[in-house]
């Protein structure tokens, strides 16, 4: 289904959602900004909801690719040179994800269980991910801590010192680049913690 059609259907559904959300319908009238935020939050949860049946049906890599591309990210499969971000032309057959570029995507912790079955993931770029927060990095370490070798974490405003501490579980990391994380209050302490936990990893966290 095209994204525009999904948004139209979600918009119609949202207009009738007030009993579930405990918001009177009249409260949405005349507040377009609030209505838009609520709609996008609703859509993002749809995009990130894990479909266990889909994982069983087509395998973890295909299901994860669909989730990532649905959320605006792109993937590179093993044996491919370029990243792919077209939901409608996903290749058939057995392909495995080697790299993820989640720049400007709407991935959130709700969808991170899609990562748990990936066996070939080597790198991930988490830049300008508005919904990325500390628990996402906890789940990343839980599901991919022994595999991912390269990680970029840039301009994610909801990642705090606690989120950086979660990266200590990423034992396979060889390169870690972080920048513009305004919720991190003690950059030097975070760097020290990571160096102690990941002595073989090249860690960069320059000041803004």
PDB file of C-alpha atoms in Angstrom:
ATOM      1  CA  UNK A   1       0.000   0.000   0.000  1.00  0.00           C
ATOM      2  CA  UNK A   2       1.321   3.455  -0.921  1.00  0.00           C
ATOM      3  CA  UNK A   3       2.331   5.627   2.019  1.00  0.00           C
ATOM      4  CA  UNK A   4      -0.040   8.408   0.923  1.00  0.00           C
ATOM      5  CA  UNK A   5      -2.994   6.023   0.940  1.00  0.00           C
ATOM      6  CA  UNK A   6      -1.987   4.711   4.341  1.00  0.00           C
ATOM      7  CA  UNK A   7      -1.839   8.267   5.683  1.00  0.00           C
ATOM      8  CA  UNK A   8      -5.291   9.010   4.296  1.00  0.00           C
ATOM      9  CA  UNK A   9      -6.727   5.928   5.933  1.00  0.00           C
ATOM     10  CA  UNK A  10      -4.918   6.698   9.183  1.00  0.00           C
ATOM     11  CA  UNK A  11      -6.265  10.242   9.090  1.00  0.00           C
ATOM     12  CA  UNK A  12      -9.829   8.995   8.720  1.00  0.00           C
ATOM     13  CA  UNK A  13      -9.264   6.506  11.504  1.00  0.00           C
ATOM     14  CA  UNK A  14      -7.738   9.183  13.711  1.00  0.00           C
ATOM     15  CA  UNK A  15     -10.877  11.274  13.461  1.00  0.00           C
ATOM     16  CA  UNK A  16     -12.787   8.432  15.103  1.00  0.00           C
ATOM     17  CA  UNK A  17     -10.089   7.513  17.600  1.00  0.00           C
ATOM     18  CA  UNK A  18     -11.166   9.758  20.482  1.00  0.00           C
ATOM     19  CA  UNK A  19     -12.792   7.036  22.646  1.00  0.00           C
ATOM     20  CA  UNK A  20      -9.565   5.025  22.587  1.00  0.00           C
ATOM     21  CA  UNK A  21      -7.276   7.955  23.142  1.00  0.00           C
ATOM     22  CA  UNK A  22      -9.580   9.522  25.755  1.00  0.00           C
ATOM     23  CA  UNK A  23      -9.459  12.782  23.834  1.00  0.00           C
ATOM     24  CA  UNK A  24     -12.769  14.409  22.946  1.00  0.00           C
ATOM     25  CA  UNK A  25     -13.091  14.885  19.211  1.00  0.00           C
ATOM     26  CA  UNK A  26     -13.701  18.596  19.684  1.00  0.00           C
ATOM     27  CA  UNK A  27     -10.241  18.985  21.204  1.00  0.00           C
ATOM     28  CA  UNK A  28      -8.697  18.157  17.836  1.00  0.00           C
ATOM     29  CA  UNK A  29     -10.701  20.737  15.941  1.00  0.00           C
ATOM     30  CA  UNK A  30      -8.871  24.016  15.433  1.00  0.00           C
ATOM     31  CA  UNK A  31      -5.508  22.619  16.566  1.00  0.00           C
ATOM     32  CA  UNK A  32      -3.841  21.478  13.334  1.00  0.00           C
ATOM     33  CA  UNK A  33      -0.326  21.333  14.792  1.00  0.00           C
ATOM     34  CA  UNK A  34      -1.402  19.096  17.658  1.00  0.00           C
ATOM     35  CA  UNK A  35      -3.500  17.002  15.311  1.00  0.00           C
ATOM     36  CA  UNK A  36      -0.549  16.549  12.935  1.00  0.00           C
ATOM     37  CA  UNK A  37       1.785  15.492  15.760  1.00  0.00           C
ATOM     38  CA  UNK A  38      -0.763  12.993  16.997  1.00  0.00           C
ATOM     39  CA  UNK A  39      -1.247  11.613  13.483  1.00  0.00           C
ATOM     40  CA  UNK A  40       2.492  11.186  12.913  1.00  0.00           C
ATOM     41  CA  UNK A  41       2.905   9.495  16.287  1.00  0.00           C
ATOM     42  CA  UNK A  42       0.071   7.155  15.368  1.00  0.00           C
ATOM     43  CA  UNK A  43       1.602   6.391  11.958  1.00  0.00           C
ATOM     44  CA  UNK A  44       5.079   5.841  13.370  1.00  0.00           C
ATOM     45  CA  UNK A  45       3.737   3.271  15.789  1.00  0.00           C
ATOM     46  CA  UNK A  46       2.071   1.472  12.906  1.00  0.00           C
ATOM     47  CA  UNK A  47       5.325   1.510  10.920  1.00  0.00           C
ATOM     48  CA  UNK A  48       7.327   0.195  13.904  1.00  0.00           C
ATOM     49  CA  UNK A  49       4.949  -2.477  15.156  1.00  0.00           C
ATOM     50  CA  UNK A  50       6.656  -5.871  15.001  1.00  0.00           C
ATOM     51  CA  UNK A  51       4.849  -8.491  12.926  1.00  0.00           C
ATOM     52  CA  UNK A  52       6.020 -11.845  14.284  1.00  0.00           C
ATOM     53  CA  UNK A  53       4.065 -13.724  11.624  1.00  0.00           C
ATOM     54  CA  UNK A  54       5.885 -11.798   8.897  1.00  0.00           C
ATOM     55  CA  UNK A  55       9.253 -12.697  10.435  1.00  0.00           C
ATOM     56  CA  UNK A  56       8.295 -16.384  10.433  1.00  0.00           C
ATOM     57  CA  UNK A  57       6.917 -16.170   6.905  1.00  0.00           C
ATOM     58  CA  UNK A  58       9.802 -14.484   5.089  1.00  0.00           C
ATOM     59  CA  UNK A  59      12.725 -14.578   7.530  1.00  0.00           C
ATOM     60  CA  UNK A  60      14.308 -11.965   9.811  1.00  0.00           C
ATOM     61  CA  UNK A  61      16.362 -10.118   7.181  1.00  0.00           C
ATOM     62  CA  UNK A  62      13.481  -9.589   4.770  1.00  0.00           C
ATOM     63  CA  UNK A  63      11.116  -8.559   7.583  1.00  0.00           C
ATOM     64  CA  UNK A  64      13.711  -6.173   9.027  1.00  0.00           C
ATOM     65  CA  UNK A  65      14.317  -4.668   5.573  1.00  0.00           C
ATOM     66  CA  UNK A  66      10.611  -3.998   5.175  1.00  0.00           C
ATOM     67  CA  UNK A  67      10.455  -2.365   8.619  1.00  0.00           C
ATOM     68  CA  UNK A  68      13.498  -0.170   8.015  1.00  0.00           C
ATOM     69  CA  UNK A  69      12.456   1.000   4.550  1.00  0.00           C
ATOM     70  CA  UNK A  70       8.893   1.567   5.753  1.00  0.00           C
ATOM     71  CA  UNK A  71      10.358   3.901   8.390  1.00  0.00           C
ATOM     72  CA  UNK A  72      12.500   5.835   5.889  1.00  0.00           C
ATOM     73  CA  UNK A  73      15.811   4.028   6.409  1.00  0.00           C
ATOM     74  CA  UNK A  74      17.868   2.195   3.792  1.00  0.00           C
ATOM     75  CA  UNK A  75      19.707  -1.115   3.848  1.00  0.00           C
ATOM     76  CA  UNK A  76      22.681  -2.657   2.105  1.00  0.00           C
ATOM     77  CA  UNK A  77      22.673  -6.376   1.589  1.00  0.00           C
ATOM     78  CA  UNK A  78      25.707  -8.600   1.713  1.00  0.00           C
ATOM     79  CA  UNK A  79      27.324  -8.699  -1.715  1.00  0.00           C
ATOM     80  CA  UNK A  80      25.759  -5.391  -2.804  1.00  0.00           C
ATOM     81  CA  UNK A  81      27.584  -2.066  -3.189  1.00  0.00           C
ATOM     82  CA  UNK A  82      24.672   0.352  -2.829  1.00  0.00           C
ATOM     83  CA  UNK A  83      22.023   1.028  -0.227  1.00  0.00           C
ATOM     84  CA  UNK A  84      18.415   0.229  -1.096  1.00  0.00           C
ATOM     85  CA  UNK A  85      15.405   2.260   0.051  1.00  0.00           C
ATOM     86  CA  UNK A  86      12.574   1.321  -2.317  1.00  0.00           C
ATOM     87  CA  UNK A  87       9.939  -0.700  -0.522  1.00  0.00           C
ATOM     88  CA  UNK A  88       8.270  -1.799  -3.773  1.00  0.00           C
ATOM     89  CA  UNK A  89      11.395  -3.259  -5.407  1.00  0.00           C
ATOM     90  CA  UNK A  90      12.852  -5.341  -2.606  1.00  0.00           C
ATOM     91  CA  UNK A  91      14.739  -8.262  -4.153  1.00  0.00           C
ATOM     92  CA  UNK A  92      13.250 -11.708  -3.964  1.00  0.00           C
ATOM     93  CA  UNK A  93      15.261 -14.612  -2.680  1.00  0.00           C
ATOM     94  CA  UNK A  94      17.554 -14.934   0.287  1.00  0.00           C
ATOM     95  CA  UNK A  95      19.401 -11.701   1.067  1.00  0.00           C
ATOM     96  CA  UNK A  96      20.967 -10.716   4.380  1.00  0.00           C
ATOM     97  CA  UNK A  97      21.451  -7.213   5.764  1.00  0.00           C
ATOM     98  CA  UNK A  98      25.055  -6.082   6.142  1.00  0.00           C
ATOM     99  CA  UNK A  99      24.540  -2.350   6.792  1.00  0.00           C
ATOM    100  CA  UNK A 100      21.749   0.028   7.816  1.00  0.00           C
ATOM    101  CA  UNK A 101      21.528   3.772   7.178  1.00  0.00           C
ATOM    102  CA  UNK A 102      18.730   5.077   9.391  1.00  0.00           C
ATOM    103  CA  UNK A 103      19.392   8.782   8.737  1.00  0.00           C
ATOM    104  CA  UNK A 104      16.218  10.873   9.093  1.00  0.00           C
ATOM    105  CA  UNK A 105      14.144   7.767   9.719  1.00  0.00           C
ATOM    106  CA  UNK A 106      11.330   7.261  12.234  1.00  0.00           C
ATOM    107  CA  UNK A 107      12.645   4.035  13.772  1.00  0.00           C
ATOM    108  CA  UNK A 108      11.811   3.710  17.457  1.00  0.00           C
ATOM    109  CA  UNK A 109      12.325   1.145  20.213  1.00  0.00           C
ATOM    110  CA  UNK A 110       8.997  -0.501  19.390  1.00  0.00           C
ATOM    111  CA  UNK A 111      10.528  -1.853  16.167  1.00  0.00           C
ATOM    112  CA  UNK A 112      13.997  -2.823  17.404  1.00  0.00           C
ATOM    113  CA  UNK A 113      13.063  -6.494  18.005  1.00  0.00           C
ATOM    114  CA  UNK A 114      13.272  -6.790  14.207  1.00  0.00           C
ATOM    115  CA  UNK A 115      17.062  -6.706  14.675  1.00  0.00           C
ATOM    116  CA  UNK A 116      17.283  -9.766  16.877  1.00  0.00           C
ATOM    117  CA  UNK A 117      17.503 -12.351  14.086  1.00  0.00           C
ATOM    118  CA  UNK A 118      20.044 -10.575  11.870  1.00  0.00           C
ATOM    119  CA  UNK A 119      23.263 -12.601  11.598  1.00  0.00           C
ATOM    120  CA  UNK A 120      25.339 -10.502   9.174  1.00  0.00           C
ATOM    121  CA  UNK A 121      24.815  -6.897  10.295  1.00  0.00           C
ATOM    122  CA  UNK A 122      28.167  -5.080  10.432  1.00  0.00           C
ATOM    123  CA  UNK A 123      27.387  -1.366  10.556  1.00  0.00           C
ATOM    124  CA  UNK A 124      24.596   1.047  11.363  1.00  0.00           C
ATOM    125  CA  UNK A 125      24.220   4.798  10.946  1.00  0.00           C
ATOM    126  CA  UNK A 126      21.856   6.422  13.447  1.00  0.00           C
ATOM    127  CA  UNK A 127      21.828  10.073  12.388  1.00  0.00           C
ATOM    128  CA  UNK A 128      18.992  12.538  12.921  1.00  0.00           C
ATOM    129  CA  UNK A 129      16.703   9.854  14.306  1.00  0.00           C
ATOM    130  CA  UNK A 130      14.042  11.912  16.075  1.00  0.00           C
ATOM    131  CA  UNK A 131      12.515   8.964  17.940  1.00  0.00           C
ATOM    132  CA  UNK A 132      15.766   7.285  18.951  1.00  0.00           C
ATOM    133  CA  UNK A 133      16.223   7.233  22.723  1.00  0.00           C
ATOM    134  CA  UNK A 134      18.234   5.456  25.393  1.00  0.00           C
ATOM    135  CA  UNK A 135      16.238   2.229  25.332  1.00  0.00           C
ATOM    136  CA  UNK A 136      16.918   1.863  21.599  1.00  0.00           C
ATOM    137  CA  UNK A 137      20.633   1.643  22.339  1.00  0.00           C
ATOM    138  CA  UNK A 138      19.961  -0.880  25.093  1.00  0.00           C
ATOM    139  CA  UNK A 139      18.048  -3.046  22.605  1.00  0.00           C
ATOM    140  CA  UNK A 140      20.756  -2.561  19.973  1.00  0.00           C
ATOM    141  CA  UNK A 141      23.332  -3.942  22.389  1.00  0.00           C
ATOM    142  CA  UNK A 142      21.008  -6.755  23.431  1.00  0.00           C
ATOM    143  CA  UNK A 143      20.302  -7.936  19.885  1.00  0.00           C
ATOM    144  CA  UNK A 144      23.474  -6.938  18.001  1.00  0.00           C
ATOM    145  CA  UNK A 145      26.146  -6.306  20.626  1.00  0.00           C
ATOM    146  CA  UNK A 146      28.308  -9.187  19.425  1.00  0.00           C
ATOM    147  CA  UNK A 147      28.094  -8.342  15.711  1.00  0.00           C
ATOM    148  CA  UNK A 148      28.042  -4.644  14.801  1.00  0.00           C
ATOM    149  CA  UNK A 149      31.522  -3.305  14.083  1.00  0.00           C
ATOM    150  CA  UNK A 150      30.822   0.279  13.036  1.00  0.00           C
ATOM    151  CA  UNK A 151      28.300   2.687  14.563  1.00  0.00           C
ATOM    152  CA  UNK A 152      27.533   6.356  13.917  1.00  0.00           C
ATOM    153  CA  UNK A 153      25.350   8.218  16.404  1.00  0.00           C
ATOM    154  CA  UNK A 154      24.756  11.804  15.290  1.00  0.00           C
ATOM    155  CA  UNK A 155      22.171  14.499  16.081  1.00  0.00           C
ATOM    156  CA  UNK A 156      19.843  12.306  18.122  1.00  0.00           C
ATOM    157  CA  UNK A 157      18.398  14.678  20.701  1.00  0.00           C
ATOM    158  CA  UNK A 158      16.826  12.074  22.981  1.00  0.00           C
ATOM    159  CA  UNK A 159      20.017  10.108  23.658  1.00  0.00           C
ATOM    160  CA  UNK A 160      21.428  10.905  27.099  1.00  0.00           C
ATOM    161  CA  UNK A 161      24.428   9.770  29.142  1.00  0.00           C
ATOM    162  CA  UNK A 162      22.459   6.642  30.069  1.00  0.00           C
ATOM    163  CA  UNK A 163      22.063   5.804  26.401  1.00  0.00           C
ATOM    164  CA  UNK A 164      25.801   6.174  25.810  1.00  0.00           C
ATOM    165  CA  UNK A 165      26.406   3.845  28.763  1.00  0.00           C
ATOM    166  CA  UNK A 166      24.253   1.246  27.010  1.00  0.00           C
ATOM    167  CA  UNK A 167      26.838   1.138  24.222  1.00  0.00           C
ATOM    168  CA  UNK A 168      29.247  -0.665  26.560  1.00  0.00           C
ATOM    169  CA  UNK A 169      27.358  -3.834  25.575  1.00  0.00           C
ATOM    170  CA  UNK A 170      28.537  -3.418  21.955  1.00  0.00           C
ATOM    171  CA  UNK A 171      31.571  -5.659  22.423  1.00  0.00           C
ATOM    172  CA  UNK A 172      32.256  -6.157  18.700  1.00  0.00           C
ATOM    173  CA  UNK A 173      32.562  -2.436  17.942  1.00  0.00           C
ATOM    174  CA  UNK A 174      35.708  -1.372  16.130  1.00  0.00           C
ATOM    175  CA  UNK A 175      34.640   2.183  15.219  1.00  0.00           C
ATOM    176  CA  UNK A 176      32.241   4.457  17.099  1.00  0.00           C
ATOM    177  CA  UNK A 177      31.558   8.028  16.012  1.00  0.00           C
ATOM    178  CA  UNK A 178      29.272  10.303  18.037  1.00  0.00           C
ATOM    179  CA  UNK A 179      28.436  13.958  17.521  1.00  0.00           C
ATOM    180  CA  UNK A 180      25.793  16.540  18.407  1.00  0.00           C
ATOM    181  CA  UNK A 181      24.007  14.703  21.205  1.00  0.00           C
ATOM    182  CA  UNK A 182      22.573  17.618  23.219  1.00  0.00           C
ATOM    183  CA  UNK A 183      21.044  15.460  25.971  1.00  0.00           C
ATOM    184  CA  UNK A 184      24.490  14.091  26.891  1.00  0.00           C
ATOM    185  CA  UNK A 185      25.665  16.235  29.807  1.00  0.00           C
ATOM    186  CA  UNK A 186      29.086  14.765  30.619  1.00  0.00           C
ATOM    187  CA  UNK A 187      30.823  13.994  27.351  1.00  0.00           C
ATOM    188  CA  UNK A 188      34.242  13.314  28.892  1.00  0.00           C
ATOM    189  CA  UNK A 189      32.830  10.825  31.407  1.00  0.00           C
ATOM    190  CA  UNK A 190      31.021   9.009  28.610  1.00  0.00           C
ATOM    191  CA  UNK A 191      34.204   8.782  26.553  1.00  0.00           C
ATOM    192  CA  UNK A 192      36.133   7.429  29.549  1.00  0.00           C
ATOM    193  CA  UNK A 193      33.464   4.825  30.256  1.00  0.00           C
ATOM    194  CA  UNK A 194      33.460   3.644  26.657  1.00  0.00           C
ATOM    195  CA  UNK A 195      37.254   3.458  26.440  1.00  0.00           C
ATOM    196  CA  UNK A 196      37.310   1.275  29.552  1.00  0.00           C
ATOM    197  CA  UNK A 197      34.536  -1.022  28.304  1.00  0.00           C
ATOM    198  CA  UNK A 198      35.643  -1.141  24.649  1.00  0.00           C
ATOM    199  CA  UNK A 199      39.461  -0.897  24.663  1.00  0.00           C
ATOM    200  CA  UNK A 200      39.826  -2.109  21.058  1.00  0.00           C
ATOM    201  CA  UNK A 201      37.302   0.341  19.630  1.00  0.00           C
ATOM    202  CA  UNK A 202      38.246   3.613  17.936  1.00  0.00           C
ATOM    203  CA  UNK A 203      36.004   6.147  19.686  1.00  0.00           C
ATOM    204  CA  UNK A 204      35.374   9.685  18.437  1.00  0.00           C
ATOM    205  CA  UNK A 205      33.096  12.145  20.208  1.00  0.00           C
ATOM    206  CA  UNK A 206      34.142  15.670  19.171  1.00  0.00           C
ATOM    207  CA  UNK A 207      32.616  18.768  20.700  1.00  0.00           C
ATOM    208  CA  UNK A 208      29.958  20.597  18.743  1.00  0.00           C
TER     209      UNK A 208
END
